[in-house]
C-alpha cells in the first residue's frame, strides 16, 4: 500500500510539473527567508543569555525628575558602588564598568584595544571564563590586567602572555601593567565586552572624583543575593538616594520639580542583564528596540503563511481534479483516515523537498545576507536545541496546515458526488478567497510599511541639520596622541592651502564616525536662582566657520582674541534659558567654579548636533582644555572633495608618519547614524518583496487552475464573438477585486502601525495617501500581470480545442 | 451561399499524421437543410468547424457568401462569424456560471446590442423555445432537452443566416430529440440555413439533402426531395 501511495504521489507531482514547481519553489523560498529571519532574530534575542548567573545579574539605572521631564540613565558617581555594597544586603556583588582607553603597547608596538576598567567582582559575576594565569583573583592588584585570548594572540603571538608587561595609554601617558590572566574570547552576543580589563581605580579622574556624588560616569552591574528580589531592592533604594544624593535633591526641590509616578524625585532601579541589549537607558546596551527581533519573527511567519496558503489552495484544487481516484479508493474500501494519511503524506513529501531546497538556498544566501546587513550568522546556529526544536515544530505546523486541512476536506466528501464528477475544482471559492485576501493584505501591509519607513529614513538623511555636511572632513584623533598639539600642527600645515576653507576641532564627532563613537556630556549650573542644564561641547577656534553654523549674535571663537579661552558660544535653546539671543550675549556663567565664570561671546542658530531621533537641546560650546579635542574638522572648498581628502591625509602622513587616521566626510557620519534603521529597513524591504512574489506565485498557480476550469467557457464565449481583451478582463476581474479589497484592508492597518513607529522620531514625515495608492498600484499591477499571463494564453487558445475539453 | 473546393484538413501530432478531410467539394444553398452523416472519425466535426469558421483548412478553397475565407486570420474569421453563424453542440456547451437568460443574451452582448433590445430579443426567443419559465435557472438545474433548447435559443437569438449543429440530439432521449429536431425544422422553415451532423437516420430525415462522408471524402449525396430556391 505504501509503495502504491508513493507511486501515485510521485506521478501526481510529475503530472502537474508547473504546479508542483510553484509549490516547491514558493515554499522553499519561504523556508529560506524564514530561516534567515529566525537566525537574525535568534541572535538578537540570545544577547547576554550565556551568563550562568543571568537570573541574578542586573544593571542599575536611575530615574530623575527634571524641569524638562523625566530622565533615566545608567551612569553613576564613582562612590556609589562601594556605598551600594555596604548598604544593601541584597547586593551580593557589584562592579563599576567604563571604557578608559583605546590603545595598548608592548615594547614598541602599539595596538588598538577596547580597554575597560572594572571592579574585581566583574569576572566572578559574569561568565567570562579564564583560561590561563591567575584563575582566582586576576584583578587582585591595581596593576594587573586580564586580556582576551584573541588580544593575547595579537600582542604576543605564540609567546605566553602571562606576567608580560604592557602599557596602557591613560590620561596622556603610558601606564605600566602586568598581564595576570587570559580570558576566553567574549562571545559576540555579549553586550559587555572588552579586549583588556584592569582595576577600576585606574580610571582617569578616579582620584579626584572618588568621593564626588555630583558627577556621573561609570555603569554599575549588580548580582543580587540568592533570596533578594528586584522589588525589594527598589523599595529600599529610596533611603539610599536620600542619604547620598542630598545636594541634587535639594536643587530639584528648589526648582519646584514634581515627583514622578512613584512619588520620588530620584529613584534607583534594576534591569535584568538579559534585557539591556534592548534597553536604550543602558549605556552599553540599547543597540536595538526589542520589537525588531519580534518583528523579524512575525514577518518570517507571514512569509511562511503566505507560502502555506499557496500550498493549501493548490493541494485542494489539485485534489478535486483527482476526485475519481479518491472516489474509486473509497468504493474499494479505503477508510477516511487512510485517505487523509495518503494525501497528507504527499504534502509532507513536498514540504520536505521544499525544506531541503530552502536550507540550500539559505546556505547559499547567507554570506551575501551577512555582508548586506552586517550580521555574523551561521547555519551552525541551527544546532542549538531550542532553535532546532522551533524549526521542526514550524515544519510540522506547515505540513499540518498546508497538507492536513486539504486532505481532510477532500476525504470527507460524499463518494457518490465524487464519482459522478459533479465536483469541480474551485467550485466553492469562499475559503480560497479568504486565504488569498489574507495573503494580499499581508503583502500590501509590508509594502506600505516599508515604503513609509523608507520615506522617513530618506527624509532624515536629506534633512538640513544646520551645519555643513558634505564639505566637512572629520578626523578622529588617536587616543595616545597629544591631540591639542596635533590640531595645532594640522592647522599650521593646512591653512592657506588651496581647497582648505577652515580648520577646527572638538571633543565630539558629528554623526557617527568610522570609529563608531558618539557620546555627549551634560553640565548643570545655577543661573539667577534656577538651574540651567546644557550639553557641553569642547570645540576649538573657528568651529562655527568650519562647520558652517549660522551666527545669530556675537562671534565665533577666534585666535585673534586672547580672552576666548574663557568664552562660550551657545545655541538658541541655551540662549532661551538665559533670556533670549541678545540678552545672552555677555552673560557670565559659573560653569566650573564661581571664581572664574565663562562669558557668552556668540549665539548660533540651533543645529542638530545629535541624531534626529532627539530634539535639539541646549548646547554650550567652550574651549576648556580639560576636555581634550578628539576630532579635527576641516572644511574644504566645493569641487574637488576627494582631492581635498587626499591632501588632508597626505599632510597627516607628513606630520605623523607612524600613525594612521581614518577621516570621513560628515555626511558619511550622519548616514552611519541611521545604519541600524537602514539595516532593518533593508531586511523589511526584501521581506516585503518576497512576500509579494510568493503571493503572486500562488496567484499564478490559482489562475492556471481557474483557466483550466474555464477553458470551455472561454471557448464558448469566443465562438459567440468575445474579443481577447474582453476575455482577459473577464477572468482577471475576480482577482483584481480580491487584491483591491486586500489593499483597502491593509491601508488603515499600515497607517496605524507606521504612525506609532513615527512617534519615536522627533523629526518625522506625515504619512501621505499616495503611499497607499502606490502600494495598491504595485500590488494590483503585479497581480494583474500575473493573472494576465494565464488569461491571455487562454484567450488566444483556439476555441475548438477549448470546447473539446470536457 | 457556401461552397468548398477540394477542401483538405491534416492533423499532425508527434507520432501520426491524420488526414481528417481529403478533398471535400460541396455547395450549400441559402435556406437549405443539410445533414452530414458518416461513421465515427470520418471528419464530420472537422468539416463543420471549418464551415463554421472556427478553424482553417490545410488546403483547398472555401467561399463564404462568395468570399474566399480559407486563409483568413483568426480575427477576420471571428469578425465574419459574429452574428452570421449560430452553433449547437452535442454537449450543449452552456456556461455553468450564467443563468439561462444570461447564456442566451451573450451573443447579443458581443454584438453590442442595446440592453432594452437585448432583453426583448432574448425573451422572444426563450418564449419560442418554450423555456421562458426557466429563465433564471442555471444550466445544471435543467434537463438535457431543456439545456439543448437553451443552446438553440442562444444559437438563433442573433438571427444568424446559418446554424451549424453537431449531433444536437446525441445526448438526448428520443422525445427530447424529436422536439429539438422540430425546432430546427421550424427555424429552417423560417429561412435559416441549417447544417447538421448526425448519426441518426431519423434525424437526417428532417433534412433536404444528406451528405455521406467516409474517410474524409464525400461518398454520396441523397437528395430527399426537390428543393426550390
Ligand atoms: N485536434 C486534432 N488532432 C489530431 N487529430 C484530430 C483532431 N481533431 C480530429 N482529429 C482526427 O480527425 C479525424 C476526424 O475527426 P472528427 O472529430 O471530425 O470525427 P467525427 O466524424 O466528428 O467523429 P464522431 O462521429 O465520433 O464525432 C479523426 O480521426 C480524429 O482522430
Ligand atoms: Mg464529431
Coordinates of N, CA, C and O in Angstrom, one line a residue, chain B residues 20-149:
Chain B
X20 N -8.0 14.3 -41.9 CA -9.3 14.3 -41.4 C -10.3 14.6 -42.6 O -11.4 14.0 -42.7
X21 N -9.9 15.5 -43.5 CA -10.7 15.8 -44.7 C -9.7 15.7 -45.9 O -8.6 16.1 -45.9
X22 N -10.3 15.0 -46.9 CA -9.4 14.7 -48.0 C -10.1 15.1 -49.3 O -10.6 14.2 -50.1
X23 N -10.2 16.4 -49.6 CA -10.8 16.8 -50.9 C -12.3 16.9 -50.9 O -13.0 16.1 -51.5
X24 N -12.8 17.8 -50.1 CA -14.3 17.9 -50.0 C -14.7 19.0 -51.0 O -14.3 20.1 -51.0
X25 N -15.7 18.6 -51.8 CA -16.3 19.6 -52.7 C -17.8 19.6 -52.4 O -18.4 18.6 -52.5
X26 N -18.3 20.7 -52.0 CA -19.7 20.8 -51.8 C -20.2 22.2 -51.9 O -19.4 23.1 -51.9
X27 N -21.5 22.3 -52.0 CA -22.1 23.6 -52.1 C -23.4 23.5 -51.3 O -24.1 22.6 -51.4
X28 N -23.7 24.6 -50.6 CA -24.9 24.6 -49.8 C -25.7 25.9 -50.1 O -25.0 27.0 -50.1
X29 N -26.9 25.8 -50.5 CA -27.7 27.0 -50.9 C -28.3 27.7 -49.7 O -28.5 27.1 -48.6
X30 N -28.7 28.9 -49.9 CA -29.4 29.7 -48.9 C -30.7 28.9 -48.6 O -31.4 28.5 -49.5
X31 N -31.0 28.8 -47.3 CA -32.3 28.2 -46.9 C -32.3 26.7 -46.9 O -33.3 26.0 -46.6
X32 N -31.2 26.0 -47.3 CA -31.2 24.6 -47.4 C -31.1 24.0 -46.0 O -30.6 24.6 -45.0
X33 N -31.5 22.7 -45.8 CA -31.3 21.9 -44.6 C -30.5 20.7 -45.0 O -31.0 19.8 -45.7
X34 N -29.2 20.7 -44.6 CA -28.3 19.6 -45.0 C -27.9 18.8 -43.8 O -27.5 19.4 -42.7
X35 N -28.0 17.5 -43.9 CA -27.4 16.6 -42.9 C -26.1 16.0 -43.3 O -26.0 15.6 -44.5
X36 N -25.1 15.9 -42.4 CA -23.9 15.3 -42.8 C -23.8 14.0 -41.9 O -24.0 14.0 -40.7
X37 N -23.6 12.9 -42.6 CA -23.6 11.6 -41.9 C -22.3 10.9 -42.2 O -21.6 11.2 -43.1
X38 N -22.1 9.8 -41.5 CA -20.9 9.0 -41.7 C -20.4 8.4 -40.4 O -20.8 8.8 -39.3
X39 N -19.5 7.4 -40.5 CA -19.0 6.7 -39.3 C -18.2 7.6 -38.5 O -17.7 8.7 -38.9
X40 N -18.0 7.2 -37.2 CA -17.3 8.0 -36.3 C -15.8 8.2 -36.8 O -15.2 7.2 -37.3
X41 N -15.3 9.4 -36.7 CA -13.9 9.6 -37.1 C -13.8 9.9 -38.5 O -12.6 10.1 -39.0
X42 N -14.9 10.1 -39.3 CA -14.7 10.3 -40.7 C -14.5 11.7 -41.1 O -14.2 12.1 -42.2
X43 N -14.6 12.6 -40.1 CA -14.3 14.0 -40.3 C -15.5 15.0 -40.3 O -15.3 16.1 -40.7
X44 N -16.6 14.5 -39.8 CA -17.8 15.4 -39.8 C -17.6 16.6 -39.0 O -17.9 17.8 -39.4
X45 N -17.2 16.4 -37.7 CA -17.0 17.6 -36.9 C -15.9 18.5 -37.4 O -16.1 19.8 -37.4
X46 N -14.9 18.0 -38.0 CA -13.8 18.8 -38.6 C -14.4 19.7 -39.7 O -14.1 20.9 -39.7
X47 N -15.2 19.1 -40.5 CA -15.8 19.8 -41.6 C -16.7 20.9 -41.1 O -16.6 22.1 -41.5
X48 N -17.5 20.6 -40.1 CA -18.4 21.6 -39.5 C -17.6 22.8 -38.9 O -18.0 23.9 -39.1
X49 N -16.5 22.4 -38.3 CA -15.7 23.5 -37.7 C -15.2 24.5 -38.7 O -15.1 25.7 -38.5
X50 N -14.8 23.9 -39.9 CA -14.3 24.7 -40.9 C -15.4 25.5 -41.6 O -15.3 26.7 -41.8
X51 N -16.5 24.9 -41.8 CA -17.7 25.6 -42.3 C -18.1 26.7 -41.4 O -18.5 27.8 -41.8
X52 N -17.9 26.5 -40.1 CA -18.3 27.5 -39.1 C -17.3 28.5 -38.8 O -17.4 29.3 -37.9
X53 N -16.2 28.5 -39.6 CA -15.1 29.5 -39.5 C -14.4 29.4 -38.1 O -13.8 30.4 -37.7
X54 N -14.5 28.2 -37.5 CA -13.8 28.1 -36.2 C -12.4 27.6 -36.5 O -11.5 27.7 -35.7
X55 N -12.1 27.1 -37.7 CA -10.8 26.6 -38.0 C -10.5 26.8 -39.5 O -11.4 27.0 -40.2
X56 N -9.2 26.8 -39.8 CA -8.9 26.9 -41.2 C -8.5 25.6 -41.9 O -8.0 24.7 -41.2
X57 N -8.9 25.4 -43.1 CA -8.4 24.2 -43.8 C -6.9 24.2 -44.1 O -6.3 25.2 -44.1
X58 N -6.4 23.0 -44.3 CA -4.9 22.9 -44.6 C -4.7 23.3 -46.1 O -3.7 23.8 -46.4
X59 N -5.7 22.9 -46.9 CA -5.6 23.3 -48.3 C -7.0 23.3 -48.9 O -8.0 22.9 -48.3
X60 N -7.1 23.9 -50.1 CA -8.4 24.0 -50.7 C -9.1 25.4 -50.6 O -8.4 26.2 -50.0
X61 N -10.2 25.5 -51.1 CA -10.9 26.9 -51.1 C -12.2 26.8 -50.4 O -12.9 25.7 -50.4
X62 N -12.5 27.8 -49.7 CA -13.8 27.9 -49.0 C -14.4 29.2 -49.3 O -13.9 30.3 -49.0
X63 N -15.6 29.2 -50.0 CA -16.3 30.5 -50.3 C -17.5 30.7 -49.4 O -18.4 29.8 -49.3
X64 N -17.4 31.7 -48.6 CA -18.5 32.0 -47.7 C -19.2 33.2 -48.2 O -18.6 34.3 -48.2
X65 N -20.4 33.1 -48.7 CA -21.0 34.2 -49.5 C -20.1 34.7 -50.5 O -19.8 35.9 -50.5
X66 N -19.6 33.9 -51.3 CA -18.7 34.2 -52.5 C -17.4 34.9 -52.0 O -16.7 35.4 -52.8
X67 N -17.1 34.8 -50.8 CA -15.9 35.4 -50.3 C -14.9 34.2 -49.9 O -15.3 33.3 -49.2
X68 N -13.7 34.3 -50.5 CA -12.7 33.2 -50.2 C -12.2 33.5 -48.7 O -11.6 34.5 -48.4
X69 N -12.5 32.5 -47.8 CA -12.1 32.8 -46.4 C -11.1 31.7 -45.9 O -10.8 31.8 -44.7
X70 N -10.7 30.8 -46.8 CA -9.8 29.7 -46.3 C -8.6 30.2 -45.6 O -8.0 29.5 -44.8
X71 N -8.0 31.3 -46.0 CA -6.8 31.7 -45.4 C -6.9 33.0 -44.6 O -5.9 33.7 -44.4
X72 N -8.1 33.2 -44.0 CA -8.3 34.4 -43.2 C -7.6 34.2 -41.8 O -7.5 33.1 -41.3
X73 N -7.3 35.3 -41.2 CA -6.7 35.3 -39.9 C -7.9 35.0 -38.9 O -9.0 35.2 -39.2
X74 N -7.5 34.6 -37.7 CA -8.4 34.3 -36.7 C -9.3 35.4 -36.4 O -10.5 35.3 -36.2
X75 N -8.8 36.6 -36.4 CA -9.6 37.8 -36.1 C -10.6 38.1 -37.2 O -11.7 38.4 -36.9
X76 N -10.1 38.0 -38.4 CA -11.1 38.2 -39.5 C -12.2 37.2 -39.5 O -13.4 37.6 -39.7
X77 N -11.9 36.0 -39.2 CA -12.9 34.9 -39.1 C -13.9 35.2 -38.0 O -15.1 35.1 -38.2
X78 N -13.4 35.6 -36.9 CA -14.2 35.9 -35.8 C -15.2 37.1 -36.1 O -16.4 37.0 -35.8
X79 N -14.7 38.0 -36.8 CA -15.5 39.2 -37.2 C -16.6 38.7 -38.1 O -17.8 39.1 -38.0
X80 N -16.3 37.9 -39.1 CA -17.2 37.4 -40.1 C -18.3 36.5 -39.4 O -19.5 36.5 -39.7
X81 N -17.8 35.7 -38.4 CA -18.6 34.7 -37.7 C -19.7 35.4 -36.9 O -20.9 34.9 -36.8
X82 N -19.3 36.5 -36.3 CA -20.2 37.1 -35.3 C -21.5 37.4 -35.9 O -21.6 38.2 -36.9
X83 N -22.6 36.9 -35.4 CA -23.9 37.3 -35.8 C -24.4 36.6 -37.1 O -25.5 36.6 -37.4
X84 N -23.5 35.9 -37.8 CA -23.9 35.3 -39.1 C -24.0 33.8 -38.9 O -24.7 33.1 -39.7
X85 N -23.4 33.2 -37.9 CA -23.4 31.7 -37.8 C -23.8 31.4 -36.3 O -23.3 32.0 -35.4
X86 N -24.7 30.5 -36.1 CA -25.0 30.0 -34.8 C -24.6 28.6 -34.7 O -24.6 27.8 -35.6
X87 N -24.2 28.2 -33.4 CA -23.7 26.9 -33.2 C -24.5 26.1 -32.2 O -24.9 26.7 -31.2
X88 N -24.8 24.8 -32.5 CA -25.4 24.0 -31.5 C -24.5 22.7 -31.3 O -24.1 22.1 -32.3
X89 N -24.2 22.4 -30.1 CA -23.3 21.3 -29.9 C -24.0 20.1 -29.2 O -25.0 20.3 -28.5
X90 N -23.4 18.9 -29.4 CA -23.9 17.8 -28.8 C -24.0 17.9 -27.2 O -25.0 17.6 -26.6
X91 N -22.9 18.5 -26.7 CA -22.8 18.6 -25.2 C -23.2 20.0 -24.8 O -22.8 20.5 -23.7
X92 N -24.1 20.7 -25.5 CA -24.7 21.9 -25.2 C -23.8 23.1 -25.0 O -24.0 24.2 -25.5
X93 N -22.7 22.9 -24.2 CA -21.7 24.0 -24.0 C -22.3 25.2 -23.5 O -22.0 26.3 -24.0
X94 N -23.2 25.1 -22.5 CA -23.7 26.3 -21.9 C -22.7 26.7 -20.8 O -21.9 25.8 -20.3
X95 N -22.7 27.9 -20.4 CA -21.8 28.3 -19.3 C -22.5 28.2 -18.0 O -23.5 28.8 -17.7
X96 N -21.8 27.3 -17.2 CA -22.5 26.9 -15.9 C -22.7 28.1 -14.9 O -23.6 28.0 -14.1
X97 N -21.9 29.0 -15.0 CA -21.9 30.1 -14.0 C -23.0 31.2 -14.4 O -23.3 32.1 -13.6
X98 N -23.5 31.0 -15.6 CA -24.5 32.0 -16.1 C -25.9 31.4 -16.1 O -26.1 30.2 -16.3
X99 N -27.0 32.2 -15.9 CA -28.3 31.7 -15.9 C -28.7 31.5 -17.4 O -28.0 31.9 -18.3
X100 N -29.9 30.9 -17.6 CA -30.4 30.6 -18.9 C -30.5 32.0 -19.7 O -30.0 32.1 -20.8
X101 N -31.1 33.0 -19.0 CA -31.2 34.2 -19.7 C -29.9 34.8 -20.1 O -29.7 35.2 -21.3
X102 N -28.9 34.8 -19.2 CA -27.6 35.3 -19.5 C -26.9 34.6 -20.6 O -26.2 35.2 -21.4
X103 N -27.1 33.2 -20.6 CA -26.4 32.5 -21.6 C -26.9 32.9 -23.0 O -26.1 33.1 -23.9
X104 N -28.2 33.0 -23.1 CA -28.8 33.4 -24.4 C -28.4 34.8 -24.8 O -28.3 35.1 -25.9
X105 N -28.3 35.6 -23.8 CA -28.0 37.1 -24.0 C -26.6 37.3 -24.6 O -26.3 38.3 -25.3
X106 N -25.7 36.3 -24.3 CA -24.3 36.5 -24.6 C -24.0 37.0 -26.0 O -23.2 38.0 -26.2
X107 N -24.5 36.3 -27.0 CA -24.1 36.7 -28.4 C -24.5 38.2 -28.7 O -23.8 38.9 -29.4
X108 N -25.6 38.6 -28.1 CA -26.1 40.0 -28.3 C -25.2 40.9 -27.6 O -24.9 42.0 -28.2
X109 N -24.7 40.5 -26.5 CA -23.7 41.4 -25.7 C -22.5 41.6 -26.6 O -22.0 42.7 -26.7
X110 N -22.0 40.5 -27.2 CA -20.8 40.7 -28.0 C -21.1 41.4 -29.3 O -20.2 42.0 -29.9
X111 N -22.4 41.5 -29.7 CA -22.7 42.3 -30.9 C -23.1 43.7 -30.5 O -23.4 44.5 -31.3
X112 N -22.9 44.0 -29.2 CA -23.2 45.4 -28.7 C -24.6 45.8 -28.9 O -24.8 47.0 -29.3
X113 N -25.5 44.9 -28.8 CA -27.0 45.3 -28.9 C -27.4 46.0 -27.6 O -27.0 45.6 -26.5
X114 N -28.1 47.1 -27.7 CA -28.5 47.9 -26.5 C -29.4 47.0 -25.6 O -30.1 46.1 -26.1
X115 N -29.3 47.3 -24.3 CA -29.9 46.4 -23.3 C -31.4 46.2 -23.5 O -31.9 45.1 -23.3
X116 N -32.1 47.2 -23.8 CA -33.6 47.1 -23.9 C -33.9 46.1 -25.0 O -34.7 45.2 -24.8
X117 N -33.2 46.3 -26.2 CA -33.5 45.5 -27.3 C -33.1 44.0 -27.0 O -33.7 43.1 -27.4
X118 N -32.0 43.9 -26.3 CA -31.4 42.6 -25.9 C -32.5 41.8 -25.1 O -32.8 40.7 -25.4
X119 N -33.0 42.5 -24.1 CA -34.0 41.9 -23.2 C -35.2 41.4 -24.1 O -35.6 40.2 -23.9
X120 N -35.6 42.2 -24.9 CA -36.8 41.9 -25.8 C -36.5 40.7 -26.7 O -37.3 39.7 -26.7
X121 N -35.3 40.7 -27.3 CA -35.0 39.6 -28.2 C -34.8 38.3 -27.5 O -35.3 37.2 -27.9
X122 N -34.1 38.4 -26.3 CA -33.9 37.1 -25.5 C -35.2 36.5 -25.1 O -35.5 35.3 -25.2
X123 N -36.1 37.4 -24.6 CA -37.4 36.9 -24.1 C -38.2 36.3 -25.2 O -38.8 35.2 -25.1
X124 N -38.1 36.9 -26.4 CA -38.8 36.5 -27.5 C -38.4 35.0 -27.9 O -39.2 34.1 -28.1
X125 N -37.1 34.9 -27.9 CA -36.6 33.6 -28.4 C -36.8 32.5 -27.3 O -37.1 31.4 -27.6
X126 N -36.7 32.9 -26.0 CA -37.0 32.0 -24.9 C -38.4 31.5 -25.0 O -38.7 30.3 -24.8
X127 N -39.3 32.4 -25.3 CA -40.7 32.1 -25.4 C -40.9 31.1 -26.5 O -41.6 30.1 -26.4
X128 N -40.2 31.3 -27.6 CA -40.4 30.5 -28.8 C -39.8 29.1 -28.5 O -40.4 28.1 -28.9
X129 N -38.7 29.0 -27.7 CA -38.2 27.7 -27.4 C -38.9 27.1 -26.2 O -38.5 26.1 -25.7
X130 N -39.9 27.8 -25.7 CA -40.7 27.3 -24.6 C -39.9 27.0 -23.3 O -40.0 26.0 -22.7
X131 N -39.0 28.0 -23.0 CA -38.1 27.8 -21.9 C -38.1 29.0 -21.0 O -37.4 29.2 -20.1
X132 N -39.1 29.9 -21.3 CA -39.2 31.2 -20.6 C -39.3 31.0 -19.1 O -38.7 31.8 -18.3
X133 N -40.0 30.0 -18.6 CA -40.3 29.9 -17.2 C -39.0 29.5 -16.5 O -38.9 29.5 -15.3
X134 N -37.9 29.1 -17.2 CA -36.7 28.7 -16.6 C -35.6 29.8 -16.8 O -34.4 29.5 -16.6
X135 N -36.0 30.9 -17.1 CA -35.0 32.0 -17.5 C -34.0 32.2 -16.4 O -32.9 32.6 -16.7
X136 N -34.4 32.1 -15.1 CA -33.4 32.4 -14.1 C -32.7 31.2 -13.5 O -32.0 31.3 -12.5
X137 N -32.9 30.0 -14.1 CA -32.2 28.8 -13.7 C -30.8 28.8 -14.2 O -30.5 29.4 -15.2
X138 N -30.0 28.0 -13.5 CA -28.6 27.7 -14.1 C -28.7 26.4 -14.9 O -29.5 25.5 -14.6
X139 N -27.8 26.2 -15.9 CA -27.8 25.1 -16.7 C -27.9 23.7 -16.0 O -28.6 22.8 -16.4
X140 N -27.1 23.7 -14.8 CA -27.1 22.4 -14.1 C -28.5 22.0 -13.5 O -28.7 20.9 -13.2
X141 N -29.4 23.0 -13.5 CA -30.7 22.7 -12.9 C -31.7 22.3 -13.9 O -32.9 22.1 -13.6
X142 N -31.2 22.1 -15.2 CA -32.2 21.8 -16.3 C -31.9 20.4 -16.8 O -30.8 19.8 -16.6
X143 N -32.9 19.8 -17.4 CA -32.8 18.5 -18.1 C -32.0 18.7 -19.3 O -31.8 19.8 -19.8
X144 N -31.5 17.6 -19.9 CA -30.7 17.7 -21.1 C -31.5 18.3 -22.3 O -30.9 19.2 -22.9
X145 N -32.8 18.0 -22.4 CA -33.5 18.6 -23.5 C -33.7 20.1 -23.3 O -33.6 20.8 -24.3
X146 N -34.0 20.4 -22.1 CA -34.1 21.9 -21.8 C -32.8 22.6 -22.1 O -32.8 23.7 -22.7
X147 N -31.7 22.0 -21.7 CA -30.4 22.6 -21.9 C -30.2 22.8 -23.4 O -29.7 23.8 -23.9
X148 N -30.5 21.8 -24.2 CA -30.3 21.9 -25.6 C -31.2 23.0 -26.2 O -30.8 23.7 -27.1
X149 N -32.4 23.1 -25.7 CA -33.3 24.2 -26.2 C -32.7 25.6 -25.9 O -32.8 26.5 -26.7

